Amino acid sequence: HVQLVESGGGSVQAGGSLRPSCTASGYTSPSFRMGWFRQAQGKEREWVAGMDSAGSTRYADSVKGRFTISKDNAKNTLYLQMNSLKPEDTAMYTCAADFVYCSGSCYTGPYDYWGQGTQVTVS
């Protein structure tokens, strides 16, 4: 049974930084790929960043240059370094994972496993 647990959200002033993390348990695979999504209150969920099975990354235009996705394979943990945060980055951030190998695409999905989310508030 795969579980994804996020942590590291919080409240920060505009211009600040946060680094949410997402740890996977229950199964590991070399083809493991993950992504981050966010949903602001009253809005639809949007894709933020993704890492394919080969370790390549892609970002939504709204966060490009400010956010960096990384993964620690030894810890089965995915990170989202968020710098230069803006009030419009306020949202519930959720990680997602899948074990079907995909390289060069699939940054936005599909993902079979989802975490519970961690709130990020920028004021």
PDB file of C-alpha atoms in Angstrom, residues 1-7 21-25 32-39 44-50 69 78 92-99 106-118:
ATOM      1  CA  HIS A   1       0.000   0.000   0.000  1.00  0.00           C
ATOM      2  CA  VAL A   2       1.679   3.203  -1.183  1.00  0.00           C
ATOM      3  CA  GLN A   3       1.419   6.262   1.009  1.00  0.00           C
ATOM      4  CA  LEU A   4       2.582   9.799   0.311  1.00  0.00           C
ATOM      5  CA  VAL A   5       2.994  12.132   3.258  1.00  0.00           C
ATOM      6  CA  GLU A   6       3.719  15.812   2.775  1.00  0.00           C
ATOM      7  CA  SER A   7       5.223  18.193   5.292  1.00  0.00           C
ATOM      8  CA  SER A  21       8.616  17.570   1.184  1.00  0.00           C
ATOM      9  CA  CYS A  22       6.768  14.408   0.224  1.00  0.00           C
ATOM     10  CA  THR A  23       7.865  11.000   1.469  1.00  0.00           C
ATOM     11  CA  ALA A  24       6.681   7.812  -0.163  1.00  0.00           C
ATOM     12  CA  SER A  25       6.335   4.529   1.669  1.00  0.00           C
ATOM     13  CA  PHE A  32       9.312   6.204  -9.670  1.00  0.00           C
ATOM     14  CA  ARG A  33       8.185   9.620 -10.893  1.00  0.00           C
ATOM     15  CA  MET A  34       6.518  12.378  -8.948  1.00  0.00           C
ATOM     16  CA  GLY A  35       4.924  15.739  -9.247  1.00  0.00           C
ATOM     17  CA  TRP A  36       3.510  18.644  -7.283  1.00  0.00           C
ATOM     18  CA  PHE A  37       0.083  20.181  -7.708  1.00  0.00           C
ATOM     19  CA  ARG A  38      -1.667  23.018  -5.902  1.00  0.00           C
ATOM     20  CA  GLN A  39      -5.198  24.173  -5.375  1.00  0.00           C
ATOM     21  CA  GLU A  44      -9.248  24.230  -9.733  1.00  0.00           C
ATOM     22  CA  ARG A  45      -6.172  22.160  -9.000  1.00  0.00           C
ATOM     23  CA  GLU A  46      -3.210  23.084 -11.150  1.00  0.00           C
ATOM     24  CA  TRP A  47       0.048  21.305 -11.921  1.00  0.00           C
ATOM     25  CA  VAL A  48       3.145  22.983 -10.508  1.00  0.00           C
ATOM     26  CA  ALA A  49       6.163  20.789 -11.288  1.00  0.00           C
ATOM     27  CA  GLY A  50       7.055  17.244 -12.247  1.00  0.00           C
ATOM     28  CA  ILE A  69      11.793  20.088  -7.625  1.00  0.00           C
ATOM     29  CA  LEU A  78      10.494  14.581  -3.106  1.00  0.00           C
ATOM     30  CA  MET A  92      -2.832  23.552  -0.701  1.00  0.00           C
ATOM     31  CA  TYR A  93       0.168  21.788  -2.209  1.00  0.00           C
ATOM     32  CA  THR A  94      -0.180  18.081  -2.931  1.00  0.00           C
ATOM     33  CA  CYS A  95       2.359  15.587  -4.212  1.00  0.00           C
ATOM     34  CA  ALA A  96       1.569  12.746  -6.577  1.00  0.00           C
ATOM     35  CA  ALA A  97       3.454   9.639  -7.673  1.00  0.00           C
ATOM     36  CA  ASP A  98       3.366   6.828 -10.196  1.00  0.00           C
ATOM     37  CA  PHE A  99       5.515   3.793 -10.939  1.00  0.00           C
ATOM     38  CA  CYS A 106       4.282  12.609 -18.228  1.00  0.00           C
ATOM     39  CA  TYR A 107       5.375  15.533 -16.059  1.00  0.00           C
ATOM     40  CA  THR A 108       1.742  16.503 -15.527  1.00  0.00           C
ATOM     41  CA  GLY A 109       0.538  12.949 -15.073  1.00  0.00           C
ATOM     42  CA  PRO A 110      -1.032  10.509 -14.958  1.00  0.00           C
ATOM     43  CA  TYR A 111      -0.412   9.780 -11.298  1.00  0.00           C
ATOM     44  CA  ASP A 112      -1.986   6.956  -9.327  1.00  0.00           C
ATOM     45  CA  TYR A 113      -1.010   8.003  -5.822  1.00  0.00           C
ATOM     46  CA  TRP A 114      -1.700  11.266  -4.030  1.00  0.00           C
ATOM     47  CA  GLY A 115      -0.767  12.777  -0.696  1.00  0.00           C
ATOM     48  CA  GLN A 116      -3.058  14.624   1.684  1.00  0.00           C
ATOM     49  CA  GLY A 117      -1.603  18.055   1.012  1.00  0.00           C
ATOM     50  CA  THR A 118       0.238  20.726   2.946  1.00  0.00           C
TER      51      THR A 118
END
